[in-house]
Coordinates of C-alpha atoms in Angstrom, one line a residue:
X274 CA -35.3 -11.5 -20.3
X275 CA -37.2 -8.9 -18.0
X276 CA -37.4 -11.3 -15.3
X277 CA -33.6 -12.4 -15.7
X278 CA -32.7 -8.7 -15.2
X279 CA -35.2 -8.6 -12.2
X280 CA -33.3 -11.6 -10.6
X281 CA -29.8 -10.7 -11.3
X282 CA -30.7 -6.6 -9.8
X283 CA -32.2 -8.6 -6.3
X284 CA -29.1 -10.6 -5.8
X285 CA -27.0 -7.8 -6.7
X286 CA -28.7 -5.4 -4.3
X287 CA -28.8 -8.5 -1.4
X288 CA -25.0 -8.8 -1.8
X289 CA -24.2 -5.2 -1.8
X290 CA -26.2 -4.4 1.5
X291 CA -24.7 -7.9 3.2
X292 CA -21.7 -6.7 1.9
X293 CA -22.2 -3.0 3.6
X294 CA -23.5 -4.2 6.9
X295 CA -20.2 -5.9 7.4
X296 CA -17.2 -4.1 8.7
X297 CA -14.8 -3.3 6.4
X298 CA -11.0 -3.0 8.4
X299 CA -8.0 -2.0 6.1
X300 CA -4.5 -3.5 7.4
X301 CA -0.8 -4.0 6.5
X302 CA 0.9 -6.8 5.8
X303 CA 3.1 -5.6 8.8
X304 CA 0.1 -5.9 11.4
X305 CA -1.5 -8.9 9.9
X306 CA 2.4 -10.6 11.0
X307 CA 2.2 -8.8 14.3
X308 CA -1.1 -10.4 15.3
X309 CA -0.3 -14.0 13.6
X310 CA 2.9 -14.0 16.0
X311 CA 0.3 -13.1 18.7
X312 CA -2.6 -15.5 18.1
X313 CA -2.1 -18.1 15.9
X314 CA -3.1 -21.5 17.2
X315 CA -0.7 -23.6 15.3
X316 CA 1.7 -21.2 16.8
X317 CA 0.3 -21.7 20.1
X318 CA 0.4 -25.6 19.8
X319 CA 4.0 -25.7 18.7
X320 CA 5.2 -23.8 21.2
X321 CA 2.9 -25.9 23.6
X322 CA 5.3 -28.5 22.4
X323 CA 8.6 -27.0 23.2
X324 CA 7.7 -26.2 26.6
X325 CA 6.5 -29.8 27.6
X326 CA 9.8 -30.7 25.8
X327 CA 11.7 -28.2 27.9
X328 CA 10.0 -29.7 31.1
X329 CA 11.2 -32.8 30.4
X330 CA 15.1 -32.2 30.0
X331 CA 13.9 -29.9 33.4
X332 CA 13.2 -33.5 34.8
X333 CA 16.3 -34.7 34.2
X334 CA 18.2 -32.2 36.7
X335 CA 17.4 -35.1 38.9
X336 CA 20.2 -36.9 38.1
X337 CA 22.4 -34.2 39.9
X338 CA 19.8 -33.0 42.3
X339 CA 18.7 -35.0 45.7
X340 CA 15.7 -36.2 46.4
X341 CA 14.7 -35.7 50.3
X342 CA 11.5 -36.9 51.5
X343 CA 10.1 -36.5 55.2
X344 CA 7.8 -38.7 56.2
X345 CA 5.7 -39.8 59.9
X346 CA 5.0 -43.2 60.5
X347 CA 2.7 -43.9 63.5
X348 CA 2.6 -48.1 64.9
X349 CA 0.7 -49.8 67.6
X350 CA 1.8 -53.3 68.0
X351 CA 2.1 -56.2 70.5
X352 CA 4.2 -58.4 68.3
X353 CA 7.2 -59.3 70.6
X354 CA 9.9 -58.5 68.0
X355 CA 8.4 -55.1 66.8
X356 CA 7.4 -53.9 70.4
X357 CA 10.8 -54.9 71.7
X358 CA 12.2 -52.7 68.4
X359 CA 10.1 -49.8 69.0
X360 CA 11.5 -49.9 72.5
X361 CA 15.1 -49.7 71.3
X362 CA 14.2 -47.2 68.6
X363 CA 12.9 -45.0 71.6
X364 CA 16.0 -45.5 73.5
X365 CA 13.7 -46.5 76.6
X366 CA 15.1 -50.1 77.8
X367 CA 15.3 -51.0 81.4
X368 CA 16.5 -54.2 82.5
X369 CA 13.1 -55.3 83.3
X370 CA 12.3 -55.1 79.6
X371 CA 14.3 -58.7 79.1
X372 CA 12.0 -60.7 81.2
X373 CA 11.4 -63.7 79.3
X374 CA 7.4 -63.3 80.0
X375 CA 7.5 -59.7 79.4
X376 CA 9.7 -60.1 75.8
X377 CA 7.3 -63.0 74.8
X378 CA 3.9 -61.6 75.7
X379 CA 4.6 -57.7 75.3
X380 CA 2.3 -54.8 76.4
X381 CA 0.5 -52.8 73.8
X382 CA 3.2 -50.5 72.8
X383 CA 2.8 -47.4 70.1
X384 CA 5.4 -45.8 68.0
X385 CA 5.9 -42.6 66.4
X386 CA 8.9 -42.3 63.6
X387 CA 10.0 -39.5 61.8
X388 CA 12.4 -39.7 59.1
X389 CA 14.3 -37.1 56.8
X390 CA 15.4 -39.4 53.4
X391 CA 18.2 -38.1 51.4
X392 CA 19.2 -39.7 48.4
X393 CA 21.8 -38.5 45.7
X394 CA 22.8 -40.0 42.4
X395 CA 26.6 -39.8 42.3
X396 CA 27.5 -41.8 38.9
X397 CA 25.0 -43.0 36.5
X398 CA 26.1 -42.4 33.2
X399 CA 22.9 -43.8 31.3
X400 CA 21.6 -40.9 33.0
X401 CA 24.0 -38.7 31.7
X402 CA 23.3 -39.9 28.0
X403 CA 19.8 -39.7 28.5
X404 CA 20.0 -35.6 29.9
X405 CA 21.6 -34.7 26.8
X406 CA 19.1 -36.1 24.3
X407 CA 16.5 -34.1 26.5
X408 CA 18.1 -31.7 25.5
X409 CA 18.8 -31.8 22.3
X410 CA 14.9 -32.9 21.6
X411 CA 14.2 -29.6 23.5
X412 CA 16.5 -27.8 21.0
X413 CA 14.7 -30.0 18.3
X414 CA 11.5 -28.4 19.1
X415 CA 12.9 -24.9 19.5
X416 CA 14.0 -25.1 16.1
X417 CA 10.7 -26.6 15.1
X418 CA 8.7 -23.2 16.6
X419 CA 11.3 -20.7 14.8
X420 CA 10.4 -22.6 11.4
X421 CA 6.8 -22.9 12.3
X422 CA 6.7 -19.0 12.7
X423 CA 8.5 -19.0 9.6
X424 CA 6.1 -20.8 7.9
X425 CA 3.2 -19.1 9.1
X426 CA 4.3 -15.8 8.0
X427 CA 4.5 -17.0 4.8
X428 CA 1.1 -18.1 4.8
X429 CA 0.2 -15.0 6.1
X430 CA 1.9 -13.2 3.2
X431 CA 0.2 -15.3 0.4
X432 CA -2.8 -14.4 2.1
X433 CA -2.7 -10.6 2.2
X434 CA -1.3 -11.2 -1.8
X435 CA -4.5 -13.4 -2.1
X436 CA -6.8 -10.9 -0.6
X437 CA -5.2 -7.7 -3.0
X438 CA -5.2 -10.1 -5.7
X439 CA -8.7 -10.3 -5.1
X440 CA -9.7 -6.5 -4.6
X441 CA -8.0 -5.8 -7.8
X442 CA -10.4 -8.5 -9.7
X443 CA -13.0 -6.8 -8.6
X444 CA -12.0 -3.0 -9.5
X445 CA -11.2 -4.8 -13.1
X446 CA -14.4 -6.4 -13.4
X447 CA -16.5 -3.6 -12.3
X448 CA -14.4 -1.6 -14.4
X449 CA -15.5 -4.0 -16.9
X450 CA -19.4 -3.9 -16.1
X451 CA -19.4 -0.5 -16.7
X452 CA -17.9 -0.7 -20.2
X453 CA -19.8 -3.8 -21.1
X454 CA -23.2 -1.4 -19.8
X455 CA -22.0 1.6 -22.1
X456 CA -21.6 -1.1 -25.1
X457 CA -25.3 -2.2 -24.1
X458 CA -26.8 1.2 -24.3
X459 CA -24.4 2.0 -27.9
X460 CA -26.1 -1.0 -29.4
X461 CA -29.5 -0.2 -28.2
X462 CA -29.0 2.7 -29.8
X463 CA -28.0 1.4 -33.1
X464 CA -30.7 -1.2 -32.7
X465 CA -33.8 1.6 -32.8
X466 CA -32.1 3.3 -35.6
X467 CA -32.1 0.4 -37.4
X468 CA -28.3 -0.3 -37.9
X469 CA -28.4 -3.4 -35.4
X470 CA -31.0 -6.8 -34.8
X471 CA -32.7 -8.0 -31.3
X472 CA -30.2 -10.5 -31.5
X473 CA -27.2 -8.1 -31.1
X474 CA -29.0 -6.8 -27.8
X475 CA -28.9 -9.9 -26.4
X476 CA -25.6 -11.0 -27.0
X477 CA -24.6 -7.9 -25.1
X478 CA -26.9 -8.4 -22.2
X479 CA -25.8 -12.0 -22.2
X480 CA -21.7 -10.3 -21.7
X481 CA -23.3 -7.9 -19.0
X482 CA -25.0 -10.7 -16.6
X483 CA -21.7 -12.9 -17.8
X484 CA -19.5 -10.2 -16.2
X485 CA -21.7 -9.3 -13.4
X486 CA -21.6 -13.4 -12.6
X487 CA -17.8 -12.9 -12.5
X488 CA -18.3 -9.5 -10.4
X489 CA -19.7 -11.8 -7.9
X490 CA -17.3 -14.8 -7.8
X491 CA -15.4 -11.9 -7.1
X492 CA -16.7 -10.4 -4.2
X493 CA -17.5 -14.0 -2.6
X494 CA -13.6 -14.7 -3.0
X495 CA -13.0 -11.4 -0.9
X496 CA -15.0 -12.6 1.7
X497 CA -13.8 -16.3 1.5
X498 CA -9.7 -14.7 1.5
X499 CA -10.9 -12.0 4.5
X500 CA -12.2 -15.2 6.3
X501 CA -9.0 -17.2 6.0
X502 CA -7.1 -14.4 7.3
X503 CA -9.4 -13.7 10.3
X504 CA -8.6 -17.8 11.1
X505 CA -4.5 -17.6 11.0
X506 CA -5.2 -14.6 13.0
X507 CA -7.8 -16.6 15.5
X508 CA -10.2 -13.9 15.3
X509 CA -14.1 -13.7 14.5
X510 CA -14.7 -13.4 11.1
X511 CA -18.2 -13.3 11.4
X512 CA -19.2 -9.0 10.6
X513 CA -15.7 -8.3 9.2
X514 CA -14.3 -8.2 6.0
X515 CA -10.0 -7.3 5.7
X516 CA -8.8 -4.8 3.5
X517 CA -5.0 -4.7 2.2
X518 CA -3.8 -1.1 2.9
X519 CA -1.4 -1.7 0.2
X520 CA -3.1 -2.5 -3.3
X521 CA -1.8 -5.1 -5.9
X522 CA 0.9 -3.8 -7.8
X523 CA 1.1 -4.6 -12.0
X524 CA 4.8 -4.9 -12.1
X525 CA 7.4 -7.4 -10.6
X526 CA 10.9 -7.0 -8.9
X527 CA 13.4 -9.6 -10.4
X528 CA 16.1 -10.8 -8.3
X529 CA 18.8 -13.6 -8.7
X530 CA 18.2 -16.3 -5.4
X531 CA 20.4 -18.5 -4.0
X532 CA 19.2 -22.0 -4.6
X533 CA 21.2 -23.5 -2.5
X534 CA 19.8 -25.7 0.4
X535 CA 21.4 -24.8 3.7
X536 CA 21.9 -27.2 6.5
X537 CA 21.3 -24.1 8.8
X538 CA 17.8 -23.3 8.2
X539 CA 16.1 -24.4 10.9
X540 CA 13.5 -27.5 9.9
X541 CA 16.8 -29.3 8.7
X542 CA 18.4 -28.5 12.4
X543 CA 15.6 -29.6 13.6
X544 CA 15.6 -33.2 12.2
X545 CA 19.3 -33.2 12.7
X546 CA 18.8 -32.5 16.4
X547 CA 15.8 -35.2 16.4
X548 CA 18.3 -37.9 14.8
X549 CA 20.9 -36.7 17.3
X550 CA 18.8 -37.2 20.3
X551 CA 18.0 -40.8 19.6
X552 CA 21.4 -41.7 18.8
X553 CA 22.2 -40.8 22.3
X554 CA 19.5 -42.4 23.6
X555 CA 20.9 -45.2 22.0
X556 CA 23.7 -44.4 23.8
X557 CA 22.2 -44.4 27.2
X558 CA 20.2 -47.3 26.7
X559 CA 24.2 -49.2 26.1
X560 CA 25.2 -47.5 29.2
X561 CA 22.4 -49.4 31.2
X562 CA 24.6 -52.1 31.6
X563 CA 27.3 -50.2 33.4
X564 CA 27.0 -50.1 37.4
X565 CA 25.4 -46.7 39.1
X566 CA 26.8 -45.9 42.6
X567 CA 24.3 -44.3 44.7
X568 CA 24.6 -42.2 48.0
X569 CA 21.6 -42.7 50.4
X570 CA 21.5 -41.2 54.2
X571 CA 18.3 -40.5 56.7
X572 CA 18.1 -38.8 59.7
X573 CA 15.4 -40.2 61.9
X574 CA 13.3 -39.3 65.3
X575 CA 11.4 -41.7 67.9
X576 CA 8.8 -41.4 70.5
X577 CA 6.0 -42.6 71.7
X578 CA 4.2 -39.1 71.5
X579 CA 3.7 -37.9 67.6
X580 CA 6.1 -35.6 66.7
X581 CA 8.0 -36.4 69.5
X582 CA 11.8 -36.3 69.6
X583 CA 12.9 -38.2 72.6
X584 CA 15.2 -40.4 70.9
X585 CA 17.3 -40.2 67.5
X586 CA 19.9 -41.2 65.1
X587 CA 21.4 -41.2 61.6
X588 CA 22.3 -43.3 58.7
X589 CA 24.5 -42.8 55.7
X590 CA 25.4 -45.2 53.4
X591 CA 26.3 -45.7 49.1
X592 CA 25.2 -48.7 47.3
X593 CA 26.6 -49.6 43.8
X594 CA 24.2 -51.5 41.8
X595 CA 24.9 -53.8 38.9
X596 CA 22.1 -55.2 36.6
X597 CA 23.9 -58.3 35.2
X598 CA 20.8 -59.9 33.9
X599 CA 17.3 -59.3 33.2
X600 CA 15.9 -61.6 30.9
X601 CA 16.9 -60.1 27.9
X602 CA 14.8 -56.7 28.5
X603 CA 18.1 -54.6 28.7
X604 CA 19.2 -56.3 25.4
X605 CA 15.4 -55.7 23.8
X606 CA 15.8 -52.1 24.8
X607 CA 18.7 -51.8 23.5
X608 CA 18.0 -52.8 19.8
X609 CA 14.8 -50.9 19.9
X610 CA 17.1 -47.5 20.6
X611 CA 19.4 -48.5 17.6
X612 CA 16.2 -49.4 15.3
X613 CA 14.9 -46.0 16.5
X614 CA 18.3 -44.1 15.5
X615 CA 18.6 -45.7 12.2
X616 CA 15.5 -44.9 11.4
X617 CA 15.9 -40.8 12.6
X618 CA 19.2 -40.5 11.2
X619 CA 17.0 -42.0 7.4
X620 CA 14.6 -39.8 7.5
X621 CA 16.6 -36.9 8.3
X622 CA 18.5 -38.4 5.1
X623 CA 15.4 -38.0 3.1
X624 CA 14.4 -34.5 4.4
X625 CA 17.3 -33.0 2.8
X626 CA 17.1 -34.8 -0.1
X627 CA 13.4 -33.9 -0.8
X628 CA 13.7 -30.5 0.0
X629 CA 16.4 -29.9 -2.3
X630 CA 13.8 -31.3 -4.9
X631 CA 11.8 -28.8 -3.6
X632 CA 13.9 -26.2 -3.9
X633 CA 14.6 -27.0 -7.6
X634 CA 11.0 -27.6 -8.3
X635 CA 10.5 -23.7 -7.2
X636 CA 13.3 -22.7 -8.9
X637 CA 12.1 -23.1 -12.2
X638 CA 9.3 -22.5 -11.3
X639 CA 10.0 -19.0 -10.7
X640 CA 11.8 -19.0 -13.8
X641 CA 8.3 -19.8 -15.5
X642 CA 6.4 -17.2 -13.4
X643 CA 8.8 -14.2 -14.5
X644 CA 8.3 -15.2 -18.5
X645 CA 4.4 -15.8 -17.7
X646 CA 4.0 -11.7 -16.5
X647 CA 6.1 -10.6 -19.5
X648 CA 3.9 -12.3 -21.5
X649 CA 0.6 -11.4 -19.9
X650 CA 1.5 -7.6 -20.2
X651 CA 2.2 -8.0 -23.6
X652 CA -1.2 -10.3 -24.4
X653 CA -2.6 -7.1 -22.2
X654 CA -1.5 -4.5 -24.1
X655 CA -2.1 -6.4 -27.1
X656 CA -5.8 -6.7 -26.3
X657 CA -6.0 -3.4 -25.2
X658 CA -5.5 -2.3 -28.6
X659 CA -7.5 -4.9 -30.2
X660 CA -10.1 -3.8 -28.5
X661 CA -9.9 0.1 -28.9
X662 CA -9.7 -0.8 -32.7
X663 CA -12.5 -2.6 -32.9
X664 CA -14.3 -0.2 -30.8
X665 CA -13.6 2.5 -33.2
X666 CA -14.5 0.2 -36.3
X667 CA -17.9 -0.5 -34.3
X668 CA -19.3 2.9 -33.9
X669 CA -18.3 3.4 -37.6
X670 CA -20.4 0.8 -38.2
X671 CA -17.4 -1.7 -39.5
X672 CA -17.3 -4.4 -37.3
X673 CA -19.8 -7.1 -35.8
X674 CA -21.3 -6.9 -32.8
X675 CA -20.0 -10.1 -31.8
X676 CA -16.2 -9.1 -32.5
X677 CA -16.6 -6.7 -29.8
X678 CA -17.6 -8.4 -27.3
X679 CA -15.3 -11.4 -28.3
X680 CA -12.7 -8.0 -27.7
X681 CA -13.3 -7.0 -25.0
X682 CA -13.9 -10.4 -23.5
X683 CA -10.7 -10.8 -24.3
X684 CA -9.3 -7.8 -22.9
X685 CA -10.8 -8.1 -19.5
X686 CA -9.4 -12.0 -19.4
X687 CA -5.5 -10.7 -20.3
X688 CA -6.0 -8.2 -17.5
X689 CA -7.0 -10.8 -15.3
X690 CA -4.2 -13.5 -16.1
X691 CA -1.4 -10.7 -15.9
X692 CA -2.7 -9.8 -12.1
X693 CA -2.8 -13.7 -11.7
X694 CA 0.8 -14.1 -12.9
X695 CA 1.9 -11.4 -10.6
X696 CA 0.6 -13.3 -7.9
X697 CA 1.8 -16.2 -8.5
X698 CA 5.4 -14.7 -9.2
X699 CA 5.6 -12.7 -6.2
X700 CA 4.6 -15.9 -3.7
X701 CA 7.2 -18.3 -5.7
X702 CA 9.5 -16.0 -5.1
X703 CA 8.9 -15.4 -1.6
X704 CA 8.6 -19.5 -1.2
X705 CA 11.6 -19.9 -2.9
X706 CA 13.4 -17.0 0.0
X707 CA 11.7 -19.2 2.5
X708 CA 13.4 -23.1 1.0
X709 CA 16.9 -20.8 1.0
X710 CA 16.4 -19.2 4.5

């Protein structure tokens, strides 16, 4: 028994001075939020996501927007039709220049063009179509961040309850410790007056290492809750340990929430924006078989120096295109867009319909979490009394040393659960706030 007691005082020590050479940093809920919004990397990654979503519908302000290119082209030739072109481009024909030899067996002649391109959509209406599901994917994935932030506050929240949750264990377990060590030295006591046996000793000692085993759990869960903040947070946890500036509160707030599910918060926009965007790119995938109409025009400069500008000239022109058939591509493409919309527009269908199970399933489950905390505080104070009873009985000599403990054991596990069930009532209820917002 000595050497159990030796053990269990040189892990005990360990822990407290790891514990103590750690950092200890108390914050708010209303900080913890502040640096989540700040820091988080799923936060970062979704809004990674709607800015490569926004630069996509960006892309599609070509369909309004010209494309120019310039471009220089140097040639060297002495093929008779390209030399005699150059020529002509270079406005620098003479007469002689239509001698038979000289057209057939030309000089080594150079070129330099260089050409301004213009072109500009005018009507493409699959283009259209396919703009405005760009966008509405980009207002998808907007949606998508808001919730995500949403979300993560949540998480955050259940966290910092998590972490309290945990502080409190510990103040009612070392609370407990201390009791369980004055019941030790009461029955050592009794036991060298006579009144008690060895074996009531070390069912005692066997509640003190039980409840300094549970002290421990304790502290480790501290650590393990400070750890999972310091990760939403994307900080070091290494050295630091959090501690709520608030503490854990006994009692509840009731209030009456709406349960019903909105089509305005923001996960269901965002699935109806996703469905919407594939049903028009459905839409512009059907509108690939219209014609486009095209303007095109370039502005262009010859010489036989680079960069030179000796002769020049300008073409404008607009060219309506019709794909009548392609093999069946156009048609493949097509289907594919409608599969793709039917299947968006179903699993939107099935969002809603499982979150409202959702929103149920918490409902009554909140329902169950306020009766649980009315009757943990009741088991509590029940206990409490037990116990105090018992206690009195003991020193009198009336009760057995192993009612006692099986008391107070009691009492320390009501106390427990009714912190628990606060805990778990307070997060329903701000899950359930979050399904109805």
């Amino acid at each position: 028994m000595r050497q159990i007691k030796y053990i269990f005082l040189t892990i005990t020590f360990l822990t407290s001075f790891l514990g103590l050479s750690q950092d200890t940093i108390s914050i708010s809920k209303n900080e913890l939020k502040q640096k989540l919004l700040e820091k988080n990397l799923q936060l970062q990654i979704a809004d990674k996501s709607y800015k490569s979503a926004k630069a996509e519908f960006q892309e599609s302000n070509s369909l309004f927007l010209p494309n120019i290119n310039l471009s220089q082209t140097a040639t060297v030739t002495t093929n008779p039709l390209m030399a005699f072109g150059s020529k002509l481009n270079q406005a620098i024909l003479t007469p002689a220049d239509f001698d038979p030899n000289l057209l057939n067996n030309p000089t080594r002649t150079q070129n330099f063009a260089t050409k301004i391109e213009i072109q500009q959509p005018l009507i493409n209406i699959d283009g259209i179509y396919g703009r405005k599901a760009a966008h509405s994917k980009m207002e998808a994935h907007k949606l998508q961040l808001e919730r995500t932030k949403e979300y993560l506050e949540l998480e955050v929240s259940k966290a910092y309850m998590q972490l309290q949750l945990a502080y409190k264990a510990v103040k009612v377990l070392e609370k407990a410790a201390v009791t369980a060590k004055t019941n030790l030295k009461l029955v050592e006591n009794y036991f060298q007056q006579g009144l008690l046996q060895k074996t009531d000793i070390l069912n005692v000692e066997v509640r003190v290492n039980d409840i300094s085993n549970q002290l421990q759990y304790a502290k480790s869960n501290v650590l393990n809750t400070s750890d999972y903040l310091a990760f939403l947070l994307n900080e070091d946890s290494y050295g630091k340990i959090y501690k709520p500036s608030e503490s854990l509160e006994n009692l509840i707030t009731v209030e009456e929430i709406n349960t019903t599910l909105k089509d305005s918060r923001k996960d269901i926009q965002a699935m109806d924006k996703f469905s919407e965007a594939y049903a028009k790119m459905f839409k512009s995938t059907k509108m690939t078989f219209l014609p486009r109409l095209n303007a095109f025009g370039s502005y262009e400069f010859y010489d036989k120096n680079i960069m030179g500008t000796t002769a020049k000239g300008y073409l404008l022109g607009a060219q309506l295109s019709w794909n009548v058939f392609d093999g069946y591509k156009l048609i493949g493409k097509a289907e594919k867009a409608k599969a793709d919309f039917q299947k968006a527009r179903t699993e939107a269908e099935q969002y809603k319909k499982q979150s409202q199970l959702e929103l149920n399933k918490i409902s009554r489950q909140l329902k169950d979490a306020e009766n649980k905390v009315s009757l943990s505080q009741l088991a509590l104070e029940q206990s409490q009394e037990a116990y105090r009873i018992r206690q009195n009985r003991f020193t009198q000599g009336l009760e057995k040393t192993t009612d006692l403990l099986q008391s107070e054991t009691q009492m320390i596990q009501k106390e427990l659960e009714l912190l628990q069930s606060v805990f778990e009532y307070n997060f329903t209820k701000q899950y359930l706030q979050f399904l109805t917002n």
